[in-house]
Short mmCIF file of C-alpha atoms (C1' of nucleotides) in Angstrom, two decimals:
data_model
loop_
_atom_site.label_atom_id
_atom_site.label_comp_id
_atom_site.label_asym_id
_atom_site.label_seq_id
_atom_site.Cartn_x
_atom_site.Cartn_y
_atom_site.Cartn_z
CA MET A 1 0.07 -0.14 -0.07
CA ARG A 2 1.12 3.67 -0.83
CA LEU A 3 1.15 6.10 1.68
CA SER A 4 -0.36 8.44 -0.80
CA ASP A 5 -3.23 6.70 -1.55
CA TYR A 6 -4.01 5.25 2.09
CA PHE A 7 -6.81 6.72 3.90
CA LEU A 8 -4.23 7.34 7.42
CA PRO A 9 -5.33 10.72 9.32
CA THR A 10 -2.47 10.57 11.76
CA LEU A 11 -2.82 13.06 14.68
CA LYS A 12 0.50 15.67 15.92
CA GLU A 13 -0.73 16.21 19.24
CA ASN A 14 -3.18 14.61 21.68
CA PRO A 15 -6.07 15.08 21.60
CA SER A 16 -7.46 16.89 24.81
CA GLU A 17 -10.54 14.29 25.63
CA ALA A 18 -7.77 10.96 25.51
CA GLN A 19 -6.29 10.40 28.47
CA ILE A 20 -4.75 6.33 28.28
CA VAL A 21 -2.24 5.62 26.48
CA SER A 22 -3.77 3.45 24.05
CA HIS A 23 -6.99 5.11 23.38
CA ARG A 24 -4.22 8.68 22.47
CA LEU A 25 -2.14 6.05 20.61
CA MET A 26 -5.38 4.92 18.74
CA LEU A 27 -6.24 8.24 17.61
CA ARG A 28 -3.33 9.74 16.33
CA ALA A 29 -2.60 6.59 14.54
CA GLY A 30 -5.40 7.30 12.57
CA MET A 31 -6.66 4.09 14.19
CA VAL A 32 -10.20 5.16 15.14
CA ARG A 33 -12.12 8.68 15.38
CA GLN A 34 -15.01 8.99 18.20
CA SER A 35 -18.78 8.95 17.17
CA SER A 36 -19.58 9.94 20.31
CA ALA A 37 -19.42 7.72 24.08
CA GLY A 38 -17.90 4.99 23.80
CA ILE A 39 -18.32 4.42 20.22
CA TYR A 40 -16.16 4.35 17.23
CA SER A 41 -15.79 3.92 14.08
CA TRP A 42 -12.55 1.73 12.65
CA LEU A 43 -10.40 3.57 10.05
CA PRO A 44 -8.20 1.24 7.49
CA MET A 45 -5.12 1.08 10.00
CA GLY A 46 -7.86 0.08 12.81
CA LEU A 47 -9.37 -2.06 11.24
CA ARG A 48 -6.43 -3.78 9.82
CA VAL A 49 -5.36 -4.89 13.47
CA LEU A 50 -8.82 -5.67 14.64
CA ARG A 51 -9.32 -8.22 11.91
CA LYS A 52 -5.83 -9.96 12.82
CA VAL A 53 -6.63 -9.74 16.58
CA GLU A 54 -10.14 -11.50 15.50
CA GLY A 55 -8.62 -13.99 13.24
CA ILE A 56 -6.01 -15.42 15.76
CA VAL A 57 -9.71 -15.75 17.95
CA ARG A 58 -11.34 -17.25 14.92
CA ASP A 59 -8.35 -19.91 14.76
CA GLU A 60 -7.89 -20.71 18.22
CA MET A 61 -11.43 -21.50 18.94
CA ASP A 62 -11.88 -23.48 15.49
CA ALA A 63 -9.17 -25.73 16.93
CA ALA A 64 -10.92 -25.87 19.94
CA GLY A 65 -13.66 -27.49 18.45
CA CYS A 66 -16.07 -24.58 18.95
CA GLN A 67 -17.94 -23.82 15.07
CA GLU A 68 -19.04 -20.19 14.41
CA ILE A 69 -22.68 -18.85 14.91
CA LEU A 70 -24.22 -15.91 13.85
CA MET A 71 -26.71 -14.47 15.83
CA PRO A 72 -28.54 -11.24 15.85
CA ALA A 73 -27.72 -8.46 17.28
CA ILE A 74 -30.54 -7.13 17.92
CA GLN A 75 -32.53 -9.48 20.29
CA PRO A 76 -36.46 -10.26 21.11
CA ALA A 77 -37.46 -9.09 24.88
CA GLU A 78 -39.74 -12.57 25.60
CA LEU A 79 -35.96 -14.29 25.07
CA TRP A 80 -35.10 -12.27 27.93
CA GLN A 81 -38.29 -12.14 29.84
CA GLU A 82 -38.30 -16.04 30.40
CA SER A 83 -34.78 -16.48 31.57
CA GLY A 84 -35.46 -13.90 34.10
CA ARG A 85 -32.93 -11.36 33.09
CA TYR A 86 -35.38 -8.41 31.39
CA GLU A 87 -35.58 -6.87 34.81
CA ASP A 88 -31.99 -7.90 36.01
CA TYR A 89 -30.04 -6.29 33.45
CA GLY A 90 -31.09 -3.28 34.18
CA LYS A 91 -30.60 0.31 32.31
CA GLU A 92 -26.74 -1.39 30.26
CA MET A 93 -29.14 -3.60 28.25
CA LEU A 94 -30.39 -0.77 24.63
CA ARG A 95 -33.63 -1.43 24.54
CA ILE A 96 -35.87 -0.89 21.85
CA THR A 97 -39.34 -0.80 20.45
CA ASP A 98 -40.02 -1.86 16.77
CA ARG A 99 -42.90 -0.33 14.19
CA HIS A 100 -45.15 -2.54 15.74
CA GLU A 101 -44.93 -1.56 19.64
CA ARG A 102 -43.00 -4.96 19.94
CA ALA A 103 -40.21 -4.83 23.15
CA MET A 104 -36.25 -5.71 21.51
CA LEU A 105 -33.40 -4.93 22.97
CA PHE A 106 -29.44 -4.87 21.48
CA GLY A 107 -27.97 -7.93 22.86
CA PRO A 108 -25.33 -7.29 25.67
CA THR A 109 -24.85 -10.75 25.66
CA HIS A 110 -26.21 -13.93 23.73
CA GLU A 111 -26.79 -16.55 26.03
CA GLU A 112 -30.28 -16.49 25.62
CA VAL A 113 -30.46 -16.59 21.55
CA VAL A 114 -27.76 -19.31 21.86
CA THR A 115 -29.90 -21.35 24.16
CA ASP A 116 -32.68 -20.43 22.28
CA ILE A 117 -31.45 -21.76 18.97
CA PHE A 118 -30.05 -24.96 20.84
CA ARG A 119 -33.73 -25.82 22.66
CA SER A 120 -35.32 -25.86 18.86
CA SER A 121 -32.81 -27.85 17.62
CA VAL A 122 -31.47 -30.54 19.60
CA ARG A 123 -33.16 -33.31 21.32
CA SER A 124 -30.62 -36.05 22.28
CA TYR A 125 -27.89 -36.46 24.58
CA ARG A 126 -26.08 -37.86 21.31
CA ASP A 127 -25.88 -34.63 19.76
CA LEU A 128 -23.37 -33.40 22.71
CA PRO A 129 -21.50 -31.86 23.49
CA LYS A 130 -22.10 -28.35 21.32
CA ASN A 131 -19.52 -25.28 21.40
CA LEU A 132 -21.19 -22.85 19.09
CA TYR A 133 -19.58 -19.46 19.18
CA GLN A 134 -19.37 -16.01 17.52
CA ILE A 135 -17.36 -13.10 16.79
CA GLN A 136 -20.10 -9.87 16.64
CA TRP A 137 -20.61 -6.71 17.54
CA LYS A 138 -22.43 -5.80 21.16
CA PHE A 139 -23.71 -3.30 23.11
CA ARG A 140 -23.52 -2.04 26.88
CA ASP A 141 -24.82 1.13 27.51
CA GLU A 142 -22.60 1.17 30.25
CA VAL A 143 -22.52 4.57 33.03
CA ARG A 144 -19.59 5.47 31.82
CA PRO A 145 -17.71 4.70 28.98
CA ARG A 146 -13.78 5.28 29.09
CA PHE A 147 -10.53 4.65 27.96
CA GLY A 148 -11.70 4.71 24.33
CA VAL A 149 -12.22 0.92 22.44
CA MET A 150 -11.53 -0.78 26.22
CA ARG A 151 -14.26 0.47 27.61
CA GLY A 152 -15.92 1.26 24.95
CA ARG A 153 -20.49 1.09 24.94
CA GLU A 154 -20.43 -0.77 21.26
CA PHE A 155 -17.80 -3.10 21.65
CA PHE A 156 -16.59 -6.16 19.46
CA MET A 157 -16.54 -9.28 21.37
CA LYS A 158 -15.83 -13.16 20.57
CA ASP A 159 -18.44 -15.22 22.63
CA ASN A 160 -19.56 -18.63 22.39
CA TYR A 161 -21.22 -20.94 24.80
CA SER A 162 -21.16 -24.97 25.77
CA PHE A 163 -23.85 -27.04 25.92
CA ASP A 164 -23.12 -30.90 28.10
CA LEU A 165 -24.74 -33.78 29.21
CA ASP A 166 -23.62 -33.22 32.50
CA TYR A 167 -21.06 -31.86 34.85
CA ALA A 168 -18.01 -33.53 33.74
CA GLY A 169 -18.77 -32.82 30.20
CA ALA A 170 -19.24 -29.11 31.39
CA LEU A 171 -15.99 -29.27 33.12
CA ARG A 172 -14.24 -30.45 29.58
CA SER A 173 -15.69 -27.93 27.54
CA TYR A 174 -14.34 -24.79 30.54
CA ASN A 175 -11.06 -26.68 30.89
CA ARG A 176 -10.74 -26.23 26.49
CA MET A 177 -11.72 -22.86 26.86
CA PHE A 178 -9.00 -22.12 30.15
CA VAL A 179 -6.41 -24.19 27.33
CA ALA A 180 -7.46 -21.86 24.33
CA TYR A 181 -7.62 -18.85 26.02
CA LEU A 182 -4.41 -19.12 27.37
CA ARG A 183 -3.21 -19.77 23.71
CA THR A 184 -5.32 -16.72 22.15
CA PHE A 185 -3.92 -13.89 24.56
CA ALA A 186 -0.04 -15.87 24.08
CA ARG A 187 -0.29 -15.84 20.31
CA LEU A 188 -1.56 -11.41 20.55
CA GLY A 189 2.30 -11.24 21.66
CA LEU A 190 0.48 -10.58 25.55
CA THR A 191 0.92 -12.50 28.94
CA PRO A 192 -2.07 -13.52 30.17
CA ILE A 193 -2.90 -14.64 33.74
CA PRO A 194 -5.85 -16.28 34.87
CA MET A 195 -7.89 -15.91 37.95
CA GLN A 196 -10.44 -17.17 40.05
CA ALA A 197 -12.80 -14.68 39.48
CA ASP A 198 -16.53 -14.42 40.49
CA SER A 199 -19.56 -15.76 38.55
CA GLY A 200 -21.52 -12.28 39.12
CA ALA A 201 -24.78 -11.42 36.82
CA ILE A 202 -23.95 -14.49 34.92
CA GLY A 203 -24.15 -17.00 37.52
CA GLY A 204 -23.05 -20.42 37.72
CA ASP A 205 -20.07 -21.05 40.25
CA LEU A 206 -16.91 -21.71 38.51
CA SER A 207 -15.25 -18.64 36.47
CA HIS A 208 -11.97 -17.42 35.25
CA GLU A 209 -10.41 -13.96 34.26
CA PHE A 210 -7.74 -13.49 32.25
CA ILE A 211 -6.02 -10.66 32.81
CA VAL A 212 -3.22 -9.51 30.51
CA LEU A 213 -0.25 -7.75 31.47
CA ALA A 214 0.35 -4.19 31.00
CA GLU A 215 2.42 -0.84 33.04
CA THR A 216 -0.93 1.21 32.80
CA GLY A 217 -3.73 -1.61 33.14
CA GLU A 218 -6.67 -0.71 35.15
CA SER A 219 -6.37 -3.74 37.90
CA ALA A 220 -3.27 -4.50 39.41
CA VAL A 221 -2.15 -8.29 39.95
CA TYR A 222 -0.24 -10.36 41.62
CA CYS A 223 0.87 -13.85 41.28
CA ASP A 224 3.54 -16.04 41.35
CA ARG A 225 6.92 -14.97 39.15
CA ALA A 226 6.28 -18.72 36.95
CA TRP A 227 3.28 -16.83 35.42
CA LEU A 228 5.91 -15.60 33.86
CA GLU A 229 7.90 -18.00 33.12
CA THR A 230 5.09 -20.71 31.86
CA ASP A 231 4.25 -20.00 27.66
CA PRO A 232 1.06 -21.57 27.35
CA LEU A 233 2.26 -22.11 23.46
CA GLU A 234 5.31 -24.70 23.98
CA LEU A 235 2.40 -27.05 24.79
CA GLU A 236 1.53 -29.37 22.11
CA ILE A 237 -2.04 -29.29 22.89
CA ASP A 238 -4.79 -32.43 21.55
CA TYR A 239 -8.52 -30.40 22.60
CA ASP A 240 -9.11 -34.74 22.56
CA ALA A 241 -7.05 -35.49 26.05
CA ASP A 242 -7.97 -35.04 29.38
CA LEU A 243 -6.65 -31.51 30.03
CA GLN A 244 -7.34 -31.28 33.41
CA PRO A 245 -3.77 -32.41 34.33
CA ILE A 246 -2.64 -28.86 31.95
CA VAL A 247 -5.39 -26.60 33.97
CA ASP A 248 -4.17 -27.61 37.48
CA ARG A 249 -0.99 -26.73 36.41
CA TRP A 250 -2.06 -23.50 35.79
CA THR A 251 -4.52 -22.52 38.21
CA GLN A 252 -2.19 -24.08 41.17
CA LEU A 253 0.11 -21.11 40.88
CA TYR A 254 -1.28 -18.32 43.40
CA ALA A 255 -3.15 -15.08 41.26
CA ALA A 256 -4.87 -12.37 42.55
CA THR A 257 -6.48 -9.24 41.45
CA ASP A 258 -6.28 -6.27 44.19
CA ASP A 259 -9.40 -6.66 45.99
CA LYS A 260 -8.47 -10.51 46.70
CA HIS A 261 -4.54 -10.15 47.49
CA ASP A 262 -4.47 -9.96 50.92
CA PRO A 263 -0.61 -9.58 51.74
CA ALA A 264 -0.99 -11.31 55.61
CA THR A 265 -3.14 -14.68 54.24
CA CYS A 266 -1.06 -15.19 50.32
CA LYS A 267 1.65 -18.35 50.60
CA VAL A 268 3.89 -16.95 47.90
CA ALA A 269 7.29 -16.16 49.48
CA PRO A 270 7.88 -12.17 48.86
CA ASP A 271 10.43 -12.82 46.85
CA ARG A 272 8.34 -15.29 44.77
CA LEU A 273 5.70 -13.02 44.24
CA PHE A 274 4.80 -9.78 40.85
CA GLU A 275 3.51 -6.72 41.83
CA GLY A 276 2.02 -5.84 39.02
CA ARG A 277 -0.77 -4.25 36.31
CA GLY A 278 -3.11 -5.45 33.77
CA ILE A 279 -6.07 -5.21 31.84
CA GLU A 280 -9.19 -8.43 31.99
CA VAL A 281 -9.18 -9.53 28.52
CA GLY A 282 -11.07 -12.59 29.33
CA HIS A 283 -13.59 -13.78 31.11
CA ILE A 284 -15.31 -17.60 31.15
CA PHE A 285 -18.15 -19.28 32.78
CA TYR A 286 -19.47 -22.63 33.91
CA PHE A 287 -23.45 -21.68 34.96
CA GLY A 288 -24.95 -25.17 35.07
CA THR A 289 -28.52 -25.36 33.94
CA LYS A 290 -29.45 -21.35 34.90
CA TYR A 291 -30.90 -21.23 31.39
CA SER A 292 -31.28 -24.14 30.12
CA ALA A 293 -33.58 -25.17 33.27
CA SER A 294 -35.70 -21.98 33.25
CA MET A 295 -35.92 -21.56 28.71
CA GLY A 296 -36.29 -25.46 29.17
CA ALA A 297 -33.10 -26.11 27.18
CA VAL A 298 -33.11 -30.60 27.01
CA VAL A 299 -31.94 -33.12 26.26
CA ARG A 300 -33.47 -36.72 26.30
CA ASP A 301 -30.69 -39.11 28.39
CA GLU A 302 -29.77 -42.50 28.21
CA ASN A 303 -32.32 -43.76 30.31
CA GLY A 304 -34.99 -41.65 27.97
CA LYS A 305 -35.73 -39.48 30.15
CA ASP A 306 -35.13 -35.49 29.61
CA THR A 307 -32.25 -32.95 31.57
CA ALA A 308 -31.76 -29.92 31.36
CA VAL A 309 -28.27 -29.03 29.30
CA GLU A 310 -25.04 -28.05 31.27
CA MET A 311 -23.63 -24.39 30.33
CA GLY A 312 -21.02 -22.53 29.77
CA SER A 313 -20.00 -18.99 28.49
CA TYR A 314 -16.88 -17.49 27.86
CA GLY A 315 -16.05 -14.17 26.34
CA ILE A 316 -12.64 -12.46 24.71
CA GLY A 317 -13.20 -8.11 24.37
CA VAL A 318 -11.75 -8.24 20.78
CA SER A 319 -11.89 -4.88 20.77
CA ARG A 320 -10.82 -4.47 23.81
CA LEU A 321 -7.44 -6.29 23.17
CA VAL A 322 -6.12 -4.10 20.12
CA GLY A 323 -6.53 -1.41 22.80
CA ALA A 324 -4.64 -3.83 25.42
CA ILE A 325 -1.72 -5.06 22.52
CA ILE A 326 -1.40 -1.38 22.53
CA GLU A 327 -0.70 -0.97 26.69
CA ALA A 328 1.39 -3.17 26.73
CA SER A 329 3.76 -2.74 23.25
CA HIS A 330 4.42 1.38 22.86
CA ASP A 331 6.64 3.41 24.26
CA ASP A 332 7.00 7.17 24.02
CA ALA A 333 7.36 7.37 20.08
CA GLY A 334 4.21 5.16 19.42
CA ILE A 335 2.37 2.30 18.77
CA VAL A 336 4.74 -0.91 18.44
CA TRP A 337 3.15 -4.40 17.20
CA PRO A 338 3.94 -7.74 17.69
CA GLU A 339 4.47 -9.66 14.70
CA ALA A 340 1.42 -11.41 14.68
CA VAL A 341 -1.38 -8.30 14.85
CA ALA A 342 0.80 -5.87 13.12
CA PRO A 343 -1.05 -4.11 10.06
CA PHE A 344 1.36 -4.11 7.96
CA ARG A 345 4.69 -6.23 8.58
CA VAL A 346 7.24 -3.57 7.33
CA GLY A 347 7.16 0.04 6.64
CA MET A 348 8.87 1.69 3.68
CA ILE A 349 10.28 5.56 3.90
CA ASN A 350 11.30 6.83 1.12
CA LEU A 351 13.65 9.63 2.35
CA ARG A 352 13.84 11.79 -1.38
CA SER A 353 10.53 11.31 -3.18
CA GLY A 354 11.15 12.73 -6.25
CA ASP A 355 14.93 11.86 -6.26
CA GLU A 356 15.16 8.88 -9.64
CA ALA A 357 17.60 6.88 -7.83
CA CYS A 358 15.69 6.64 -4.78
CA ASP A 359 12.72 6.20 -6.28
CA ARG A 360 13.76 3.29 -8.47
CA ALA A 361 15.34 1.68 -5.25
CA CYS A 362 11.98 1.95 -3.42
CA GLU A 363 9.92 0.64 -6.53
CA ALA A 364 11.93 -2.39 -6.91
CA LEU A 365 11.97 -3.43 -3.11
CA TYR A 366 8.43 -2.16 -2.96
CA GLY A 367 7.50 -4.71 -5.55
CA ALA A 368 9.52 -7.66 -4.60
CA LEU A 369 8.39 -7.22 -1.29
CA ALA A 370 4.35 -7.25 -3.01
CA GLN A 371 5.46 -10.55 -4.54
CA ALA A 372 6.88 -12.20 -2.19
CA ASP A 373 3.40 -11.24 -0.21
CA VAL A 374 4.88 -9.27 1.87
CA ALA A 375 2.50 -6.67 3.65
CA VAL A 376 4.40 -3.33 2.96
CA LEU A 377 2.73 0.30 3.37
CA TYR A 378 5.52 2.55 1.73
CA ASP A 379 5.86 6.39 2.61
CA ASP A 380 6.08 7.98 -0.52
CA ARG A 381 4.62 10.94 0.08
CA ASP A 382 6.36 14.32 -0.43
CA GLU A 383 7.66 14.74 2.73
CA ARG A 384 10.35 15.63 5.09
CA ALA A 385 12.55 13.08 6.85
CA GLY A 386 11.21 13.89 9.93
CA VAL A 387 7.75 13.77 9.46
CA LYS A 388 8.25 10.26 8.01
CA PHE A 389 10.63 8.77 10.38
CA ALA A 390 7.85 9.77 13.52
CA GLU A 391 4.93 8.71 11.23
CA MET A 392 6.53 5.25 11.03
CA ASP A 393 7.44 5.18 14.66
CA LEU A 394 3.76 6.27 15.34
CA ILE A 395 2.03 3.68 13.70
CA GLY A 396 4.30 1.21 15.14
CA LEU A 397 5.09 -1.18 12.07
CA PRO A 398 7.70 -4.52 13.20
CA TRP A 399 10.42 -2.85 10.73
CA GLN A 400 10.67 -0.17 9.00
CA ILE A 401 12.85 0.06 5.86
CA VAL A 402 14.47 3.46 5.20
CA VAL A 403 15.58 4.21 1.41
CA GLY A 404 17.82 7.82 1.52
CA PRO A 405 20.04 9.17 -0.79
CA ARG A 406 23.09 8.90 1.35
CA GLY A 407 22.65 5.00 0.96
CA VAL A 408 21.33 4.85 -2.78
CA LYS A 409 25.01 6.07 -3.54
CA THR A 410 26.59 3.05 -2.31
CA GLY A 411 23.95 0.38 -2.79
CA SER A 412 22.48 -0.31 0.56
CA VAL A 413 18.79 0.73 2.16
CA GLU A 414 18.44 0.13 6.81
CA LEU A 415 16.77 -1.74 8.20
CA LYS A 416 15.21 -1.00 11.62
CA GLU A 417 13.57 -3.79 14.18
CA ARG A 418 10.50 -1.24 15.59
CA GLY A 419 11.22 -2.90 18.99
CA SER A 420 14.42 -2.08 19.90
CA GLY A 421 15.72 0.23 17.59
CA GLU A 422 18.03 -1.25 15.78
CA ARG A 423 19.06 -0.88 13.03
CA GLU A 424 20.95 -2.40 10.26
CA GLU A 425 22.98 -1.31 6.35
CA LEU A 426 22.19 -3.91 4.44
CA SER A 427 21.67 -4.73 0.48
CA SER A 428 18.69 -4.35 -0.76
CA GLU A 429 18.09 -8.18 -1.66
CA ALA A 430 19.48 -8.72 1.85
CA VAL A 431 16.65 -7.11 3.30
CA LEU A 432 14.61 -9.05 0.90
CA ALA A 433 15.96 -12.12 1.54
CA ARG A 434 15.38 -10.59 5.94
CA LEU A 435 11.69 -10.20 5.55
CA THR A 436 10.93 -13.04 3.11
"C1'" C B 1 -25.96 6.85 39.48
"C1'" G B 2 -23.01 9.89 42.95
"C1'" G B 3 -18.96 13.93 42.65
"C1'" A B 4 -15.30 17.38 39.24
"C1'" G B 5 -13.99 19.89 35.18
"C1'" U B 6 -14.23 21.19 30.17
"C1'" G B 7 -17.31 23.29 25.43
"C1'" U B 8 -13.57 29.37 21.34
"C1'" A B 9 -10.23 27.49 13.34
"C1'" G B 10 -9.32 20.64 11.57
"C1'" C B 11 -5.90 19.76 16.56
"C1'" U B 12 -3.34 21.57 21.00
"C1'" C B 13 -4.59 26.15 23.09
"C1'" A B 14 -5.15 31.84 24.83
"C1'" G B 15 -8.88 35.81 25.77
"C1'" C B 16 -13.37 35.32 30.15
"C1'" C B 17 -12.17 37.44 36.65
"C1'" U B 18 -12.34 43.57 35.01
"C1'" G B 19 -18.54 43.14 29.10
"C1'" G B 20 -16.18 47.08 23.64
"C1'" U B 21 -15.49 44.16 15.89
"C1'" A B 22 -12.39 36.82 17.36
"C1'" G B 23 -6.27 35.45 18.39
"C1'" A B 24 -1.55 31.78 18.52
"C1'" G B 25 1.35 27.55 17.14
"C1'" C B 26 0.37 23.70 14.37
"C1'" A B 27 -2.30 21.61 9.67
"C1'" C B 28 -4.46 23.15 5.36
"C1'" C B 29 -4.24 26.52 0.24
"C1'" G B 30 -0.02 28.76 -2.74
"C1'" U B 31 5.18 30.01 -3.50
"C1'" C B 32 10.13 30.65 -2.33
"C1'" U B 33 14.48 28.09 0.78
"C1'" U B 34 15.01 23.73 2.32
"C1'" C B 35 16.18 18.33 2.43
"C1'" G B 36 18.64 11.45 7.22
"C1'" G B 37 14.11 12.20 13.03
"C1'" G B 38 7.20 16.55 13.71
"C1'" A B 39 12.34 23.09 9.19
"C1'" G B 40 12.14 28.61 7.71
"C1'" G B 41 10.04 32.61 4.66
"C1'" C B 42 6.82 35.27 2.52
"C1'" G B 43 1.13 35.63 0.52
"C1'" G B 44 -3.31 33.17 1.65
"C1'" G B 45 -8.14 30.83 3.24
"C1'" G B 46 -10.89 28.73 7.92
"C1'" G B 47 -14.97 30.45 13.38
"C1'" U B 48 -23.15 31.91 14.38
"C1'" C B 49 -17.13 31.14 20.53
"C1'" G B 50 -21.92 23.57 21.87
"C1'" G B 51 -27.38 25.41 21.78
"C1'" U B 52 -31.80 28.38 23.63
"C1'" G B 53 -33.20 31.67 26.53
"C1'" G B 54 -31.94 36.40 29.73
"C1'" U B 55 -29.53 41.10 31.52
"C1'" U B 56 -27.21 44.80 28.66
"C1'" C B 57 -26.25 51.00 24.34
"C1'" G B 58 -23.01 45.91 23.31
"C1'" A B 59 -22.42 39.13 25.65
"C1'" A B 60 -17.24 34.34 24.09
"C1'" U B 61 -16.87 37.58 28.30
"C1'" C B 62 -22.13 38.15 33.23
"C1'" C B 63 -26.74 34.82 34.90
"C1'" A B 64 -30.53 30.95 34.00
"C1'" C B 65 -31.36 26.76 31.51
"C1'" U B 66 -29.93 22.89 28.47
"C1'" C B 67 -26.72 19.61 25.62
"C1'" A B 68 -21.87 17.24 24.79
"C1'" C B 69 -16.88 15.44 25.33
"C1'" U B 70 -13.88 13.50 30.02
"C1'" C B 71 -11.69 12.58 34.81
"C1'" C B 72 -12.87 10.39 40.08
"C1'" G B 73 -16.17 6.66 42.38
"C1'" A B 74 -19.65 2.10 42.06
"C1'" C B 75 -20.09 -1.67 37.67
"C1'" C B 76 -18.11 -4.17 33.10
"C1'" A B 77 -15.90 -8.03 26.86
#
RNA sequence: CGGAGUGUAGCUCAGCCUGGUAGAGCACCGUCUUCGGGAGGCGGGGGUCGGUGGUUCGAAUCCACUCACUCCGACCA
């Protein structure tokens, strides 16, 4: 992509409404624009990242045996009246009336809809287990949206729902999600820490929230240092096998947020205790028959008896993750994208657009990289070098290629790694070899 | 929902206290010089000062109401 063609409205200064670093950088790097409180438009650069995150989440869900569906954003109130949550959910639910004066709502979550789908379609225990997911926009009319996309009212979420015959089956589903979540966040370049959680309004008795470390995160985190030394990706996972030992290994390590942490009773030795900050990006719940019982989602078991299915629900804040990744990975100059989610892998700066030798070197390299399927953003604009450097650092692409008159004379270009800041003078061929 | 702020050019902000014909920097357009880390000169365009009402000869400025946004707290992916 040529930057001269790209819609990338960057800002030199911090917009006054943005207080936290990810919000500032997302606005400055031309990723999003606010529409109203907690509601954002995603511009090309932001959307590319959102899609990358979505893709990794989808990939891990599929690997864990879940099947993607897409439910309506607008739901009928009757379903929520059945489950009993229509009143309970309160003002956070955006309620809508259609032209026939029928009560509708913009879905804040989809337990009711998915349970309705399940009960109307599944009759036998032989059809279990099932685990259905969707990645879709949700709306929760938060009293106080803030922190940009980190706590918006409209947000992009992956939510899935497991259906099992009994508790043992539900636990297997829960464990699959537990492991899949750790893998997902690790693949996004984050350090996830699962914490035992209250199951809150969703109900049930088994729940973990997943917090990713970021110095600017809103919750304080206390955990065993062993968390930081464990890589969820190093294990080969067979989702059909018994995952309990893996989950046990993870859950026996101490981890707590500040409201649960008590220095007096904490058993971790002080030198093994990590104190940091983090952002909640996922939450998993087992809630048994809370919805299946109230909404009549039953299957015939092997004795010919109707039995309410055991359910769990699992959520990942996809749009929040974009902010969380920035919180976890940035410096004074701007964003530092992990390769897995970078909107483009490479940014190429032509320091002297219009100079024949520079243009020729850039075009050749640009063509070769495109040929090799490397996503490149080529800054071919007639701008000063300083502007190009500053903007390239701001948008945080993992690799920068700098082509200037000085190097072109000797047949070399500069390759800079955004994260470390390390630069090397190389030939175009060597750069190409390095990036492909 | 309780508390606290802020709304003036695309962005960051000054002017408001003490009423008297709307300002700066950046951005944008033209032009010249410059050209390896957000350049400089000259010229130019752009604002019903969030909205409504009031006080006044006169309101960005004072008063009332209202809307929007932000921050702190309780809640949440």
